[in-house]
Structure formats: structure tokens, C-alpha cells
Tab-separated table of C-alpha atoms and ligand atoms in Angstrom:
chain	number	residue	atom	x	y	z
A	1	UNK	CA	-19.855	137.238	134.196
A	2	UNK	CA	-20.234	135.373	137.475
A	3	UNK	CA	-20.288	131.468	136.686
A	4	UNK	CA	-23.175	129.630	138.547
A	5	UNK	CA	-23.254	126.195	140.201
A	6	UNK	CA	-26.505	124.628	140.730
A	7	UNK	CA	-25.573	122.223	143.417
A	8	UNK	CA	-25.721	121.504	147.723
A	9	UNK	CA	-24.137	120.499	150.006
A	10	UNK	CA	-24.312	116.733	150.739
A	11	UNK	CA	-23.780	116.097	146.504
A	12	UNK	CA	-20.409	114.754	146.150
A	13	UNK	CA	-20.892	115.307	142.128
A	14	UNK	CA	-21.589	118.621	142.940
A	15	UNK	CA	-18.005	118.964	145.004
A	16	UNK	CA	-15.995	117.873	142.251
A	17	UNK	CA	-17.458	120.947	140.123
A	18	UNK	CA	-17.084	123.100	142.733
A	19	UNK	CA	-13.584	122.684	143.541
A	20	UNK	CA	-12.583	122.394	139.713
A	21	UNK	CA	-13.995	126.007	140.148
A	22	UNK	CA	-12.645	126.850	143.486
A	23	UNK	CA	-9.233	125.757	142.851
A	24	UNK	CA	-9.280	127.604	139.280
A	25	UNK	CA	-9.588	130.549	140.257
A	26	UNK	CA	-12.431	131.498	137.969
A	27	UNK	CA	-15.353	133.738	139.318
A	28	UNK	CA	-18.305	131.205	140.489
A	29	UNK	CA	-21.333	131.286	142.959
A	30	UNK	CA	-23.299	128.171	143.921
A	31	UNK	CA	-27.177	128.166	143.329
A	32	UNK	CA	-28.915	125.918	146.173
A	33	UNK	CA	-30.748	122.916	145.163
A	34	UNK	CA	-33.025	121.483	147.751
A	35	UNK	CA	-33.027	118.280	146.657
A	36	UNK	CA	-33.970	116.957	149.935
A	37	UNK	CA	-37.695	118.584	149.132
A	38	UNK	CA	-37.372	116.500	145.834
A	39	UNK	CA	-36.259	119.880	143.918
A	40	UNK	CA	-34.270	117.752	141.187
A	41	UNK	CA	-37.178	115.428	140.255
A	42	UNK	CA	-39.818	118.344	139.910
A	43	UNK	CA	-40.979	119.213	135.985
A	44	UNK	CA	-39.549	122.742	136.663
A	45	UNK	CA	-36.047	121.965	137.291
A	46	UNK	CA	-36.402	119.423	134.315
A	47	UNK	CA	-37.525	121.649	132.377
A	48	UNK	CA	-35.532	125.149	133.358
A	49	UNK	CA	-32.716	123.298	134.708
A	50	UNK	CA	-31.681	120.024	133.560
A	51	UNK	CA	-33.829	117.665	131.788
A	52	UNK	CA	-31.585	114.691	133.525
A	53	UNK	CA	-32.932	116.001	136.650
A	54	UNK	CA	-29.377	115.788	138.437
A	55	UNK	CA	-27.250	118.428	140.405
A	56	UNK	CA	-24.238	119.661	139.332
A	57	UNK	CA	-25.101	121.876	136.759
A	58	UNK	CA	-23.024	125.028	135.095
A	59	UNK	CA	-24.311	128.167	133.936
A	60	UNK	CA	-22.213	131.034	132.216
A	61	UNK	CA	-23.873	132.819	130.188
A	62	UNK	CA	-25.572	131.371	127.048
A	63	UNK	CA	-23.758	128.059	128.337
A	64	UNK	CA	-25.353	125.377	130.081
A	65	UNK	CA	-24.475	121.495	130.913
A	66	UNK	CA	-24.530	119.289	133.725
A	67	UNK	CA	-22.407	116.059	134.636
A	68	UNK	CA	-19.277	116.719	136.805
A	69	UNK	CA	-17.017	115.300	134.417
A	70	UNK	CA	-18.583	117.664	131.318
A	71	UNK	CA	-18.387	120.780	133.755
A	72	UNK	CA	-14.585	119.530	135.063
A	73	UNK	CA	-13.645	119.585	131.218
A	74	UNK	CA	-15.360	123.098	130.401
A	75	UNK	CA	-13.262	124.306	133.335
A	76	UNK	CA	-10.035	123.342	132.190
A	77	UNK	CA	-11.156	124.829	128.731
A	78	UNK	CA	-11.909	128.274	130.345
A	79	UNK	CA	-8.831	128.001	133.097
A	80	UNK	CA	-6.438	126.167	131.308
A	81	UNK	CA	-6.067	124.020	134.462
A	82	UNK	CA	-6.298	120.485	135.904
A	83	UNK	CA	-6.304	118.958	132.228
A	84	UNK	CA	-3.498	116.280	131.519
A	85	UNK	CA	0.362	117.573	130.239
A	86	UNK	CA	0.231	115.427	126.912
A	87	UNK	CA	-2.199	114.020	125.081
A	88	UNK	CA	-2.037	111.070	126.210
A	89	UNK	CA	-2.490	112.344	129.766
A	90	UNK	CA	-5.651	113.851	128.810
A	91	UNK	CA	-6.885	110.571	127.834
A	92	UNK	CA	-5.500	109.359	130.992
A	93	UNK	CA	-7.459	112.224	133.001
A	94	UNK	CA	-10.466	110.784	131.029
A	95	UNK	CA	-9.977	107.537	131.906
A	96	UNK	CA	-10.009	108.165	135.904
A	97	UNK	CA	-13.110	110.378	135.262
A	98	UNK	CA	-15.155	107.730	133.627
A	99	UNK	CA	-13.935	104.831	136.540
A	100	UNK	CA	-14.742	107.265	139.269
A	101	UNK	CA	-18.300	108.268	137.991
A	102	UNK	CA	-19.019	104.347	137.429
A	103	UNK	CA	-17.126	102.732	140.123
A	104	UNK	CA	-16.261	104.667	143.106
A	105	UNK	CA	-18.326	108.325	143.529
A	106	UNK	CA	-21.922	106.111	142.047
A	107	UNK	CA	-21.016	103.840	144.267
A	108	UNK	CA	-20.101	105.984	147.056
A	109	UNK	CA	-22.770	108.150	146.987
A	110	UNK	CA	-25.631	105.817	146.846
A	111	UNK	CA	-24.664	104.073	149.892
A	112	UNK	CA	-24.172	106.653	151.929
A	113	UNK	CA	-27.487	108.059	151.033
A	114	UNK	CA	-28.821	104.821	151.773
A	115	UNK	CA	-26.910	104.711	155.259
A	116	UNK	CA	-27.619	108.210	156.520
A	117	UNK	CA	-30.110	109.907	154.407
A	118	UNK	CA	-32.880	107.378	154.733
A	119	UNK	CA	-34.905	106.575	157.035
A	120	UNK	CA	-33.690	104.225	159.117
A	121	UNK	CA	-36.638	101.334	158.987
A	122	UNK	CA	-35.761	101.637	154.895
A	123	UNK	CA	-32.004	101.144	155.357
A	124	UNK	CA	-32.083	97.635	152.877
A	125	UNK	CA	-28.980	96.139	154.785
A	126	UNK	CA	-27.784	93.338	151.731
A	127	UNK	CA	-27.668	96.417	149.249
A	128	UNK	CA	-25.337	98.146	151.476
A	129	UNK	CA	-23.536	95.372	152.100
A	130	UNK	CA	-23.096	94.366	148.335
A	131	UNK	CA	-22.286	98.067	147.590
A	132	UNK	CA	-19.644	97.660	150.192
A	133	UNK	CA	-17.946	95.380	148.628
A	134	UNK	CA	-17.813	96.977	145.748
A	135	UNK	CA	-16.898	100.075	147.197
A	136	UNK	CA	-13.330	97.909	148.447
A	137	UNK	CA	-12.212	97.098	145.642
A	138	UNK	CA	-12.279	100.360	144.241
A	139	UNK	CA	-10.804	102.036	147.020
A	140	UNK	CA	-8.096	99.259	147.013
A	141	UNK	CA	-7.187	100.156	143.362
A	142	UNK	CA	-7.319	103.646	143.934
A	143	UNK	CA	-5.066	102.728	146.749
A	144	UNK	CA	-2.736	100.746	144.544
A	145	UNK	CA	-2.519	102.936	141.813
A	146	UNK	CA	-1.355	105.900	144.344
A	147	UNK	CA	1.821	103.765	145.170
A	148	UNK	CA	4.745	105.888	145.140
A	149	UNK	CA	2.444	108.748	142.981
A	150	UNK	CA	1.136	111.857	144.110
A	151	UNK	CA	-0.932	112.547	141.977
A	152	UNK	CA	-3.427	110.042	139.720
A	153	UNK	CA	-1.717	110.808	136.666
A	154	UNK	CA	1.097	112.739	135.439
A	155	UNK	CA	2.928	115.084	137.794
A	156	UNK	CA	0.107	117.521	139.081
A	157	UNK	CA	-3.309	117.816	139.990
A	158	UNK	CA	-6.018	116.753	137.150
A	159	UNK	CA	-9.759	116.389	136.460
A	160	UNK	CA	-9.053	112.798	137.603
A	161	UNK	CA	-7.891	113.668	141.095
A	162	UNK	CA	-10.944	116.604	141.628
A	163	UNK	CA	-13.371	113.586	140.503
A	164	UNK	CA	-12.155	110.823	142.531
A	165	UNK	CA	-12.069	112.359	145.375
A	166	UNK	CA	-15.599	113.669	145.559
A	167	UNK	CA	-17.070	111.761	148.147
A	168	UNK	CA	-13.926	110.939	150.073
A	169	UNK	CA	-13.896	114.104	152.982
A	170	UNK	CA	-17.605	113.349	153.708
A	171	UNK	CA	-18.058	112.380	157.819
A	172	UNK	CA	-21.165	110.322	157.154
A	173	UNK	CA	-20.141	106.380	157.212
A	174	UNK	CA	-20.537	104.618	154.015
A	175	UNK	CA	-17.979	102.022	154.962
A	176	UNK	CA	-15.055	104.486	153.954
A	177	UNK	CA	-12.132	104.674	156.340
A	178	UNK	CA	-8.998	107.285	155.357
A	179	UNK	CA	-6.891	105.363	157.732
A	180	UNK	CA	-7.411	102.115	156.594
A	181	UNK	CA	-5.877	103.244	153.357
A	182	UNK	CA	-2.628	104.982	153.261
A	183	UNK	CA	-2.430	106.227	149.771
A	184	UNK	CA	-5.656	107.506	149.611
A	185	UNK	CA	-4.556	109.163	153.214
A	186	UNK	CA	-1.913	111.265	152.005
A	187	UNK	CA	-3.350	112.178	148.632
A	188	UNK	CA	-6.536	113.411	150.266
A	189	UNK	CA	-4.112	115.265	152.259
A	190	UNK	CA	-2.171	116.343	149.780
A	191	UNK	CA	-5.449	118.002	147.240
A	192	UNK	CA	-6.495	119.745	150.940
A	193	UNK	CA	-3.344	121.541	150.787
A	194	UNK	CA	-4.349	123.140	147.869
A	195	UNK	CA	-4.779	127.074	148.255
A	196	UNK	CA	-8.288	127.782	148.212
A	197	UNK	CA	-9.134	123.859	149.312
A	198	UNK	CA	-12.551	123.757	151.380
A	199	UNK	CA	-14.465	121.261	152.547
A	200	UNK	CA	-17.816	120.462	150.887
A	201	UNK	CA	-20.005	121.323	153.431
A	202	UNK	CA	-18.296	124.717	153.607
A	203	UNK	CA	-17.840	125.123	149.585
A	204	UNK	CA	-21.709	125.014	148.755
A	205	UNK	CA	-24.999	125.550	150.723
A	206	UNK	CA	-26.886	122.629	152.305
A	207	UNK	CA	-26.286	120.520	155.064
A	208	UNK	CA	-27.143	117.433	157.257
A	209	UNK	CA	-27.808	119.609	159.878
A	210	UNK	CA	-30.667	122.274	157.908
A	211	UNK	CA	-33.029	118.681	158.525
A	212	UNK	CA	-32.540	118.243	162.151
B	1	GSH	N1	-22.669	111.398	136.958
B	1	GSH	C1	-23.365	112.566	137.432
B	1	GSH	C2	-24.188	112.194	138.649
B	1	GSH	C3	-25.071	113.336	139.114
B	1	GSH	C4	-26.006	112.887	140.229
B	1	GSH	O1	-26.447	111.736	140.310
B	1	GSH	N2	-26.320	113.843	141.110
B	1	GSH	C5	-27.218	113.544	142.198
B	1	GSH	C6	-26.847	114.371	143.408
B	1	GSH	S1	-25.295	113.862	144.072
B	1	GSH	C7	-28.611	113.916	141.793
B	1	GSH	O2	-28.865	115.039	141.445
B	1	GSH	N3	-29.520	112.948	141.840
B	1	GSH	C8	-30.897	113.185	141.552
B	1	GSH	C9	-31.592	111.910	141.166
B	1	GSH	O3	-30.922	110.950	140.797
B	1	GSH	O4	-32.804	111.927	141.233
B	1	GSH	C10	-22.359	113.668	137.737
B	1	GSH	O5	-21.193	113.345	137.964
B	1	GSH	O6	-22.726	114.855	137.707
């Protein structure tokens, strides 16, 4: 049976489910959510979708859950790939997971929404800049921690990698430059080089363009 995505285009969470499923090699199709039109926060997709009112979420058969770390880990189950060597790489996988949804892709995604996909007279400039900030210092210890490393743990590409790079191919500004950090440069590189690699905006429906 086909897995299904619920997700779009712009959702960075989304992309790091839908490469753990590209790059698996298991059977997937994406299902569109228009969350522009406010799709996620209706009572129907609470109720017949998820009741967190988020995108990504996984369907296969009977099985349902949402969170891109969750549906990363159900992947691996099914595949048997992009989970840690060892055990204590798995925990290792989970750590990155847990620091990119609260620290970088959070981060990440709000302020680019807030610096592209609102309106510009509602752009609140200090939250940006704040979120900015924070955004630095988690790209410079993403940075760091990519010293002499290809990958963020162990010797291939995990969970952690597919997660922290979510938002990181995006061409919207949110203050994210690949040039300005070299380790982030090559590794971003080095997951596109993956066979089966695509860009979010040509892995799952939706667009910045559909609005213009
Ligand atoms: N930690 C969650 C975050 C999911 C999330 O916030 N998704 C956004 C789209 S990128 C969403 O659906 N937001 C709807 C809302 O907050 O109303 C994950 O990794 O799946």
C-alpha cells in the first residue's frame, strides 16, 4: 500500500518526512495541504487529520501520526534506514532531532514565515531580529559540530541529518546564508548528492508562486 504524506510545499517539517521517504526508497505520495487557506487550523483537518492541527502527517494503512521526528523514526522502522549504527548512535540521532525541532527548524521556520509569508505592513521587525540571533548560534553549532564530520553522527546519513536540514535549501531569506558557513556548505552538498535528493519545492505540491 502506497504511504501518504499530508504536507506542501513551503513546510520545512514536511521536507524532512518527505525525504526520509524519498531517500528510503519506500512507496509514498504527498497529499496537498493548503495551509495558506488556513486548511490546518479548520475543525475538519483536526478532526480527520490531526488533532495538533500541523502538517507533516503519515498515513499507511491503519497507521497514522504526525511530527517529523515520529514519522522519521517510523521510517527507519519500515526501511531499516537513516537510524544510528549502535545504540548509542540512536540516542545520538535522537538527540539532533530534538535540538533541531527546538532550536534551529522552529526557529527557522517561523522567521521566514514572518519575513516572506506575511504581509509586509505585519513584518514585527524586533521578533525577527531576536529570532535572528537565535537562529546564529544554532547555525554556528551546527557549523562547529560538522568540523572534520560528514555526517552529524556516526559515519552515514541519519534521522538527525534529514531533520536538520529541513529548512536549509529554502531561497526565501530568513537571515540564512550557505556561504557564510562552510560546514553546513558542504554537508548540504553532500545530503543533495544523495540518489533520489530533490528539492522541496519539487518533492511536494505547493509553492510561493500558486499566491502570486
Ligand atoms: N515539530 C513539528 C512541527 C510541525 C509544524 O509546525 N508544521 C507547520 C507547517 S511547517 C504547521 O502545520 N503549522 C500549523 C500551525 O501551527 O497552525 C514537526 O516537526 O512536524
Amino acid at each position: 500500500m502506497t504511504i501518504k504524506l499530508y504536507c506542501f510545499g513551503e513546510s520545512g517539517n514536511s521536507y524532512k518526512a518527505a525525504l526520509a521517504l524519498q531517500l528510503s526508497g519506500l512507496e509514498w505520495e504527498p497529499v496537498f495541504v493548503d495551509f495558506f487557506n488556513g486548511e490546518t487550523r479548520s475543525p475538519e483537518y483536526r478532526e480527520k487529520v490531526n488533532e495538533l492541527g500541523e502538517a507533516p502527517v503519515l498515513v499507511d494503512g491503519d497507521f497514522r501520526i504526525s511530527q517529523s521526528g515520529a514519522i522519521q523514526a517510523y521510517v527507519t522502522e519500515k526501511s531499516g534506514k537513516f537510524g544510528g549504527a549502535t545504540r548509542e548512535e540512536n540516542y545520538g540521532v535522537l538527540r539532533w532531532v530534538l535540538w533541531d525541532n527546538h532550536k534551529l527548524s522552529s526557529m527557522a521556520g517561523m522567521t521566514r514565515f514572518l519575513m516572506n509569508f506575511l504581509p509586509e505592513d505585519k513584518r514585527p521587525e524586533q521578533v525577527i531580529a531576536f529570532n535572528q540571533g537565535r537562529l546564529k548560534a544554532a547555525y554556528e553549532i551546527l557549523n562547529s559540530h560538522l568540523e572534520g564530520r560528514d555526517w552529524i553522527v556516526g559515519d552515514g546519513i541519519t534521522n538527525a541529518d534529514l531533520s536538520c536540514c529541513g529548512y536549509l535549501y529554502y531561497p526565501e531569506p530568513f537571515g540564512f546564508d550557505r556561504a557564510e558557513w562552510p560546514n553546513i556548505d558542504a554537508w548540504l552538498t553532500r545530503i543533495s548528492e544523495q540518489p533520489g535528493w530533490k528539492h522541496p519545492y519539487d518533492l511536494m505540491p505547493g509553492n510561493p508562486s500558486d499566491r502570486t
